[in-house]
C-alpha cells in the first residue's frame, strides 16, 4: 500500500486536515472519475483506514485524540458504504450485512491484505465491479464482492496459502467462510438457494438442516422534498423547517438561535407523532442496511454539511401515517418502545400494531 508505520506516526494531523481528506475522497467516490479509478480509490480508502487504526493504537480510549481518529474511521467506512451502494442493491447489502463479524484490524496481516488488493485489481481490470469488503461497514461476508456484467453477485474469499485440497472441502473456519460465500452468491444471483449451510442462513448451532431461501428485491422510491427545503434554509441562514400533513423536518446549525420571526410548521397530530431524532454523528451508528446520507439527493455542499455534523436534523412522522387510518375514526398512540427499537402502537379500541425497528429506522436514518 506504500504507507509504512513511521510515515504515519510522523505526520501531524488535526481535525481540519482530516475533514479535508474525507471531503477529497468522498468527492472522488461521488464523481464520475470513480468508475475510472475504481481500484485506486478503494486502495486509498484502505490506506486512510489503516492510518486511523495505527494512529489511535495505544491512545487512552477516553482521550480526545482517540475519539477524533475513531470518528474519522467511522466516516471513512461510510464513504466505503457509499461506493458499495452505487454498485449493489439494498437486497444484496442487507444480506451481506447480517454477519456479526468484528471490524478487521488493517494493521495486521499486511500480506493477506495486499493479496486481496491484487485480486480485486485483477477483477476490476477486466471491466467488472469489485468492492473490497474491508473499506465498508456493510459487506461483512467475504473479502471481495463482485457484480458481474450480467448482474450476478459473487462473494469472493481470498485465502493466501497453498492447499492440496479443493477449497470447497477445506474444514474449520476457513471452510465455513468459503461455503457461506458460495451459498450467498447463489442466493443473491438467482434469488433462491437450497443448502445445508447453517452459517449462511444465520441459524442457531445444531440446526444444520436442509433449508431453502427465496429473495425478493423491491424497488424503493424516495421523496427528498421536505429535507431539501429544511436543509437548504439551514445552510443559508442557520435554521430551517418544513412540513406536510404527516411529516416534518427541522434542520439547524449547532449554536444557531432561530430568528424570533421564524414560524415553525406545526407537527402532524400533536401529541401522537413519533419524533425520530438523528443528530450529527448519530448517522455513523446507523445500521449498515440503510442508504448512506452521502447518497441523499441533495446538493453536495449540503450533504457534506450533514456528513460533517455542521447541520443537525430532526424528523417527525405521524403515527397515523405509520399505522393507517382506523375505520371507526379512532386514533393510534405510541404505547411503548421495546429495547430492540420496535414501536408498539395502540388505538382506543384496544388493537395493537408493532412497527419493527427496521421499519422505524427507515424514517430515523433515511428521513422517509
mmCIF file of N, CA and C in Angstrom, residues 202-284:
data_model
loop_
_atom_site.group_PDB
_atom_site.id
_atom_site.type_symbol
_atom_site.label_atom_id
_atom_site.label_comp_id
_atom_site.label_asym_id
_atom_site.label_seq_id
_atom_site.Cartn_x
_atom_site.Cartn_y
_atom_site.Cartn_z
ATOM 1 N N UNK A 202 -27.823 -18.101 9.010
ATOM 2 C CA UNK A 202 -27.906 -17.475 10.333
ATOM 3 C C UNK A 202 -28.785 -18.293 11.286
ATOM 4 N N UNK A 203 -28.625 -19.624 11.212
ATOM 5 C CA UNK A 203 -29.378 -20.498 12.106
ATOM 6 C C UNK A 203 -28.566 -20.775 13.366
ATOM 7 N N UNK A 204 -29.246 -21.086 14.494
ATOM 8 C CA UNK A 204 -28.514 -21.447 15.708
ATOM 9 C C UNK A 204 -27.685 -22.705 15.492
ATOM 10 N N UNK A 205 -26.652 -22.889 16.317
ATOM 11 C CA UNK A 205 -25.816 -24.094 16.215
ATOM 12 C C UNK A 205 -26.671 -25.340 16.378
ATOM 13 N N UNK A 206 -26.344 -26.364 15.630
ATOM 14 C CA UNK A 206 -27.076 -27.612 15.740
ATOM 15 C C UNK A 206 -28.256 -27.712 14.793
ATOM 16 N N UNK A 207 -28.565 -26.625 14.078
ATOM 17 C CA UNK A 207 -29.701 -26.650 13.158
ATOM 18 C C UNK A 207 -29.220 -26.815 11.720
ATOM 19 N N UNK A 208 -28.262 -27.691 11.517
ATOM 20 C CA UNK A 208 -27.717 -27.964 10.186
ATOM 21 C C UNK A 208 -28.726 -28.832 9.457
ATOM 22 N N UNK A 209 -29.597 -28.212 8.706
ATOM 23 C CA UNK A 209 -30.676 -28.952 8.072
ATOM 24 C C UNK A 209 -30.955 -28.384 6.699
ATOM 25 N N UNK A 210 -31.620 -29.159 5.854
ATOM 26 C CA UNK A 210 -31.932 -28.692 4.505
ATOM 27 C C UNK A 210 -32.841 -27.477 4.580
ATOM 28 N N UNK A 211 -32.426 -26.393 3.974
ATOM 29 C CA UNK A 211 -33.186 -25.144 4.047
ATOM 30 C C UNK A 211 -33.290 -24.534 2.659
ATOM 31 N N UNK A 212 -34.344 -23.766 2.454
ATOM 32 C CA UNK A 212 -34.494 -23.023 1.213
ATOM 33 C C UNK A 212 -34.712 -21.559 1.552
ATOM 34 N N UNK A 213 -34.084 -20.679 0.798
ATOM 35 C CA UNK A 213 -34.302 -19.245 0.980
ATOM 36 C C UNK A 213 -34.703 -18.645 -0.351
ATOM 37 N N UNK A 214 -35.665 -17.754 -0.327
ATOM 38 C CA UNK A 214 -36.127 -17.079 -1.532
ATOM 39 C C UNK A 214 -36.002 -15.583 -1.312
ATOM 40 N N UNK A 215 -35.381 -14.878 -2.237
ATOM 41 C CA UNK A 215 -35.194 -13.436 -2.096
ATOM 42 C C UNK A 215 -36.113 -12.658 -3.008
ATOM 43 N N UNK A 216 -36.625 -11.551 -2.506
ATOM 44 C CA UNK A 216 -37.460 -10.662 -3.305
ATOM 45 C C UNK A 216 -36.879 -9.254 -3.197
ATOM 46 N N UNK A 217 -36.567 -8.648 -4.314
ATOM 47 C CA UNK A 217 -35.996 -7.308 -4.327
ATOM 48 C C UNK A 217 -37.077 -6.324 -4.743
ATOM 49 N N UNK A 218 -37.322 -5.314 -3.919
ATOM 50 C CA UNK A 218 -38.374 -4.346 -4.176
ATOM 51 C C UNK A 218 -37.748 -3.000 -4.506
ATOM 52 N N UNK A 219 -38.174 -2.416 -5.619
ATOM 53 C CA UNK A 219 -37.693 -1.084 -5.994
ATOM 54 C C UNK A 219 -38.253 -0.066 -5.009
ATOM 55 N N UNK A 220 -37.383 0.778 -4.465
ATOM 56 C CA UNK A 220 -37.824 1.750 -3.468
ATOM 57 C C UNK A 220 -37.782 3.161 -4.038
ATOM 58 N N UNK A 221 -38.769 3.954 -3.644
ATOM 59 C CA UNK A 221 -38.827 5.339 -4.082
ATOM 60 C C UNK A 221 -38.568 6.248 -2.892
ATOM 61 N N UNK A 222 -37.959 7.388 -3.171
ATOM 62 C CA UNK A 222 -37.612 8.331 -2.118
ATOM 63 C C UNK A 222 -38.217 9.700 -2.439
ATOM 64 N N UNK A 223 -38.620 10.404 -1.385
ATOM 65 C CA UNK A 223 -39.097 11.774 -1.521
ATOM 66 C C UNK A 223 -38.213 12.661 -0.652
ATOM 67 N N UNK A 224 -37.430 13.518 -1.295
ATOM 68 C CA UNK A 224 -36.471 14.338 -0.572
ATOM 69 C C UNK A 224 -36.942 15.782 -0.410
ATOM 70 N N UNK A 225 -38.203 16.085 -0.748
ATOM 71 C CA UNK A 225 -38.644 17.479 -0.816
ATOM 72 C C UNK A 225 -38.558 18.200 0.529
ATOM 73 N N UNK A 226 -39.057 17.585 1.621
ATOM 74 C CA UNK A 226 -39.007 18.240 2.924
ATOM 75 C C UNK A 226 -37.566 18.455 3.370
ATOM 76 N N UNK A 227 -36.743 17.426 3.194
ATOM 77 C CA UNK A 227 -35.344 17.524 3.605
ATOM 78 C C UNK A 227 -34.620 18.600 2.800
ATOM 79 N N UNK A 228 -34.890 18.647 1.491
ATOM 80 C CA UNK A 228 -34.270 19.655 0.632
ATOM 81 C C UNK A 228 -34.615 21.058 1.107
ATOM 82 N N UNK A 229 -35.898 21.292 1.427
ATOM 83 C CA UNK A 229 -36.335 22.625 1.870
ATOM 84 C C UNK A 229 -35.680 23.009 3.198
ATOM 85 N N UNK A 230 -35.749 22.099 4.184
ATOM 86 C CA UNK A 230 -35.252 22.420 5.527
ATOM 87 C C UNK A 230 -33.737 22.607 5.531
ATOM 88 N N UNK A 231 -33.019 21.703 4.864
ATOM 89 C CA UNK A 231 -31.553 21.792 4.854
ATOM 90 C C UNK A 231 -31.096 23.009 4.058
ATOM 91 N N UNK A 232 -31.791 23.304 2.966
ATOM 92 C CA UNK A 232 -31.446 24.491 2.185
ATOM 93 C C UNK A 232 -31.551 25.766 3.009
ATOM 94 N N UNK A 233 -32.623 25.870 3.812
ATOM 95 C CA UNK A 233 -32.785 27.034 4.693
ATOM 96 C C UNK A 233 -31.667 27.084 5.734
ATOM 97 N N UNK A 234 -31.379 25.921 6.349
ATOM 98 C CA UNK A 234 -30.349 25.879 7.400
ATOM 99 C C UNK A 234 -28.973 26.212 6.842
ATOM 100 N N UNK A 235 -28.693 25.752 5.626
ATOM 101 C CA UNK A 235 -27.405 26.035 5.017
ATOM 102 C C UNK A 235 -27.241 27.537 4.781
ATOM 103 N N UNK A 236 -28.352 28.208 4.431
ATOM 104 C CA UNK A 236 -28.289 29.640 4.117
ATOM 105 C C UNK A 236 -28.351 30.522 5.357
ATOM 106 N N UNK A 237 -29.205 30.160 6.324
ATOM 107 C CA UNK A 237 -29.475 31.065 7.454
ATOM 108 C C UNK A 237 -29.154 30.477 8.819
ATOM 109 N N UNK A 238 -28.868 29.165 8.868
ATOM 110 C CA UNK A 238 -28.575 28.527 10.152
ATOM 111 C C UNK A 238 -29.720 27.726 10.709
ATOM 112 N N UNK A 239 -30.947 27.930 10.154
ATOM 113 C CA UNK A 239 -32.091 27.174 10.661
ATOM 114 C C UNK A 239 -33.107 26.988 9.540
ATOM 115 N N UNK A 240 -33.729 25.795 9.519
ATOM 116 C CA UNK A 240 -34.757 25.528 8.513
ATOM 117 C C UNK A 240 -35.791 24.565 9.034
ATOM 118 N N UNK A 241 -37.006 24.675 8.520
ATOM 119 C CA UNK A 241 -38.093 23.787 8.921
ATOM 120 C C UNK A 241 -39.052 23.624 7.753
ATOM 121 N N UNK A 242 -39.561 22.400 7.586
ATOM 122 C CA UNK A 242 -40.527 22.125 6.520
ATOM 123 C C UNK A 242 -41.450 21.014 6.983
ATOM 124 N N UNK A 243 -42.708 21.048 6.524
ATOM 125 C CA UNK A 243 -43.691 20.048 6.960
ATOM 126 C C UNK A 243 -44.744 19.842 5.889
ATOM 127 N N UNK A 244 -45.363 18.665 5.926
ATOM 128 C CA UNK A 244 -46.586 18.422 5.166
ATOM 129 C C UNK A 244 -47.617 17.877 6.141
ATOM 130 N N UNK A 245 -48.670 17.229 5.642
ATOM 131 C CA UNK A 245 -49.754 16.835 6.558
ATOM 132 C C UNK A 245 -49.435 15.617 7.415
ATOM 133 N N UNK A 246 -48.286 14.986 7.218
ATOM 134 C CA UNK A 246 -47.990 13.819 8.057
ATOM 135 C C UNK A 246 -46.528 13.735 8.494
ATOM 136 N N UNK A 247 -45.710 14.726 8.155
ATOM 137 C CA UNK A 247 -44.299 14.628 8.481
ATOM 138 C C UNK A 247 -43.684 16.021 8.563
ATOM 139 N N UNK A 248 -42.601 16.164 9.332
ATOM 140 C CA UNK A 248 -41.886 17.437 9.393
ATOM 141 C C UNK A 248 -40.401 17.200 9.609
ATOM 142 N N UNK A 249 -39.602 18.182 9.208
ATOM 143 C CA UNK A 249 -38.142 18.124 9.352
ATOM 144 C C UNK A 249 -37.660 19.459 9.904
ATOM 145 N N UNK A 250 -36.813 19.408 10.923
ATOM 146 C CA UNK A 250 -36.086 20.571 11.413
ATOM 147 C C UNK A 250 -34.614 20.375 11.070
ATOM 148 N N UNK A 251 -33.958 21.455 10.663
ATOM 149 C CA UNK A 251 -32.518 21.415 10.396
ATOM 150 C C UNK A 251 -31.897 22.656 11.008
ATOM 151 N N UNK A 252 -30.777 22.487 11.685
ATOM 152 C CA UNK A 252 -30.156 23.628 12.345
ATOM 153 C C UNK A 252 -28.651 23.457 12.423
ATOM 154 N N UNK A 253 -27.942 24.585 12.403
ATOM 155 C CA UNK A 253 -26.517 24.572 12.667
ATOM 156 C C UNK A 253 -26.315 24.663 14.172
ATOM 157 N N UNK A 254 -25.411 23.865 14.756
ATOM 158 C CA UNK A 254 -25.184 23.913 16.209
ATOM 159 C C UNK A 254 -24.858 25.337 16.668
ATOM 160 N N UNK A 255 -25.493 25.748 17.749
ATOM 161 C CA UNK A 255 -25.226 27.059 18.329
ATOM 162 C C UNK A 255 -25.998 28.202 17.706
ATOM 163 N N UNK A 256 -26.790 27.921 16.666
ATOM 164 C CA UNK A 256 -27.551 28.973 15.998
ATOM 165 C C UNK A 256 -28.902 29.154 16.691
ATOM 166 N N UNK A 257 -29.232 30.368 17.043
ATOM 167 C CA UNK A 257 -30.537 30.672 17.624
ATOM 168 C C UNK A 257 -31.477 31.102 16.506
ATOM 169 N N UNK A 258 -32.619 30.410 16.333
ATOM 170 C CA UNK A 258 -33.547 30.778 15.258
ATOM 171 C C UNK A 258 -34.037 32.213 15.427
ATOM 172 N N UNK A 259 -34.194 32.959 14.340
ATOM 173 C CA UNK A 259 -34.729 34.316 14.422
ATOM 174 C C UNK A 259 -36.093 34.316 15.108
ATOM 175 N N UNK A 260 -36.412 35.400 15.801
ATOM 176 C CA UNK A 260 -37.673 35.464 16.557
ATOM 177 C C UNK A 260 -38.888 35.463 15.647
ATOM 178 N N UNK A 261 -38.712 35.841 14.371
ATOM 179 C CA UNK A 261 -39.876 35.899 13.488
ATOM 180 C C UNK A 261 -40.072 34.610 12.688
ATOM 181 N N UNK A 262 -39.273 33.553 12.999
ATOM 182 C CA UNK A 262 -39.446 32.273 12.303
ATOM 183 C C UNK A 262 -40.760 31.624 12.734
ATOM 184 N N UNK A 263 -41.530 31.190 11.769
ATOM 185 C CA UNK A 263 -42.782 30.477 12.050
ATOM 186 C C UNK A 263 -42.516 28.989 11.862
ATOM 187 N N UNK A 264 -42.615 28.239 12.972
ATOM 188 C CA UNK A 264 -42.374 26.795 12.911
ATOM 189 C C UNK A 264 -43.599 26.098 12.319
ATOM 190 N N UNK A 265 -43.398 25.132 11.420
ATOM 191 C CA UNK A 265 -44.543 24.337 10.965
ATOM 192 C C UNK A 265 -45.072 23.473 12.103
ATOM 193 N N UNK A 266 -46.365 23.318 12.175
ATOM 194 C CA UNK A 266 -46.956 22.501 13.229
ATOM 195 C C UNK A 266 -46.705 21.026 12.934
ATOM 196 N N UNK A 267 -46.203 20.259 13.929
ATOM 197 C CA UNK A 267 -46.060 18.821 13.721
ATOM 198 C C UNK A 267 -47.426 18.187 13.473
ATOM 199 N N UNK A 268 -47.490 17.142 12.662
ATOM 200 C CA UNK A 268 -48.759 16.468 12.426
ATOM 201 C C UNK A 268 -49.240 15.766 13.684
ATOM 202 N N UNK A 269 -50.555 15.758 13.886
ATOM 203 C CA UNK A 269 -51.156 15.039 15.019
ATOM 204 C C UNK A 269 -50.411 15.319 16.323
ATOM 205 N N UNK A 270 -50.425 16.555 16.814
ATOM 206 C CA UNK A 270 -49.666 16.876 18.034
ATOM 207 C C UNK A 270 -49.942 15.888 19.160
ATOM 208 N N UNK A 271 -48.866 15.471 19.812
ATOM 209 C CA UNK A 271 -49.000 14.548 20.937
ATOM 210 C C UNK A 271 -48.990 13.091 20.531
ATOM 211 N N UNK A 272 -49.155 12.828 19.231
ATOM 212 C CA UNK A 272 -49.195 11.432 18.790
ATOM 213 C C UNK A 272 -48.147 11.137 17.725
ATOM 214 N N UNK A 273 -47.240 12.068 17.495
ATOM 215 C CA UNK A 273 -46.194 11.859 16.495
ATOM 216 C C UNK A 273 -44.988 11.180 17.129
ATOM 217 N N UNK A 274 -44.284 10.421 16.314
ATOM 218 C CA UNK A 274 -43.026 9.832 16.764
ATOM 219 C C UNK A 274 -41.923 10.783 16.348
ATOM 220 N N UNK A 275 -41.275 11.428 17.303
ATOM 221 C CA UNK A 275 -40.166 12.314 16.984
ATOM 222 C C UNK A 275 -38.903 11.461 16.887
ATOM 223 N N UNK A 276 -38.463 11.239 15.674
ATOM 224 C CA UNK A 276 -37.324 10.367 15.421
ATOM 225 C C UNK A 276 -36.118 11.257 15.172
ATOM 226 N N UNK A 277 -35.180 11.283 16.103
ATOM 227 C CA UNK A 277 -34.103 12.264 16.074
ATOM 228 C C UNK A 277 -32.801 11.632 15.602
ATOM 229 N N UNK A 278 -32.165 12.258 14.621
ATOM 230 C CA UNK A 278 -30.815 11.887 14.203
ATOM 231 C C UNK A 278 -29.982 13.155 14.209
ATOM 232 N N UNK A 279 -28.947 13.199 14.994
ATOM 233 C CA UNK A 279 -28.152 14.411 15.135
ATOM 234 C C UNK A 279 -26.671 14.088 14.957
ATOM 235 N N UNK A 280 -26.002 14.866 14.102
ATOM 236 C CA UNK A 280 -24.550 14.786 13.963
ATOM 237 C C UNK A 280 -24.041 13.376 13.757
ATOM 238 N N UNK A 281 -23.204 12.941 14.682
ATOM 239 C CA UNK A 281 -22.510 11.680 14.494
ATOM 240 C C UNK A 281 -23.402 10.469 14.729
ATOM 241 N N UNK A 282 -24.637 10.663 15.146
ATOM 242 C CA UNK A 282 -25.556 9.523 15.238
ATOM 243 C C UNK A 282 -25.642 8.780 13.910
ATOM 244 N N UNK A 283 -25.441 9.506 12.806
ATOM 245 C CA UNK A 283 -25.532 8.868 11.497
ATOM 246 C C UNK A 283 -24.483 7.772 11.327
ATOM 247 N N UNK A 284 -23.397 7.843 12.079
ATOM 248 C CA UNK A 284 -22.336 6.857 11.908
ATOM 249 C C UNK A 284 -22.569 5.633 12.787
#
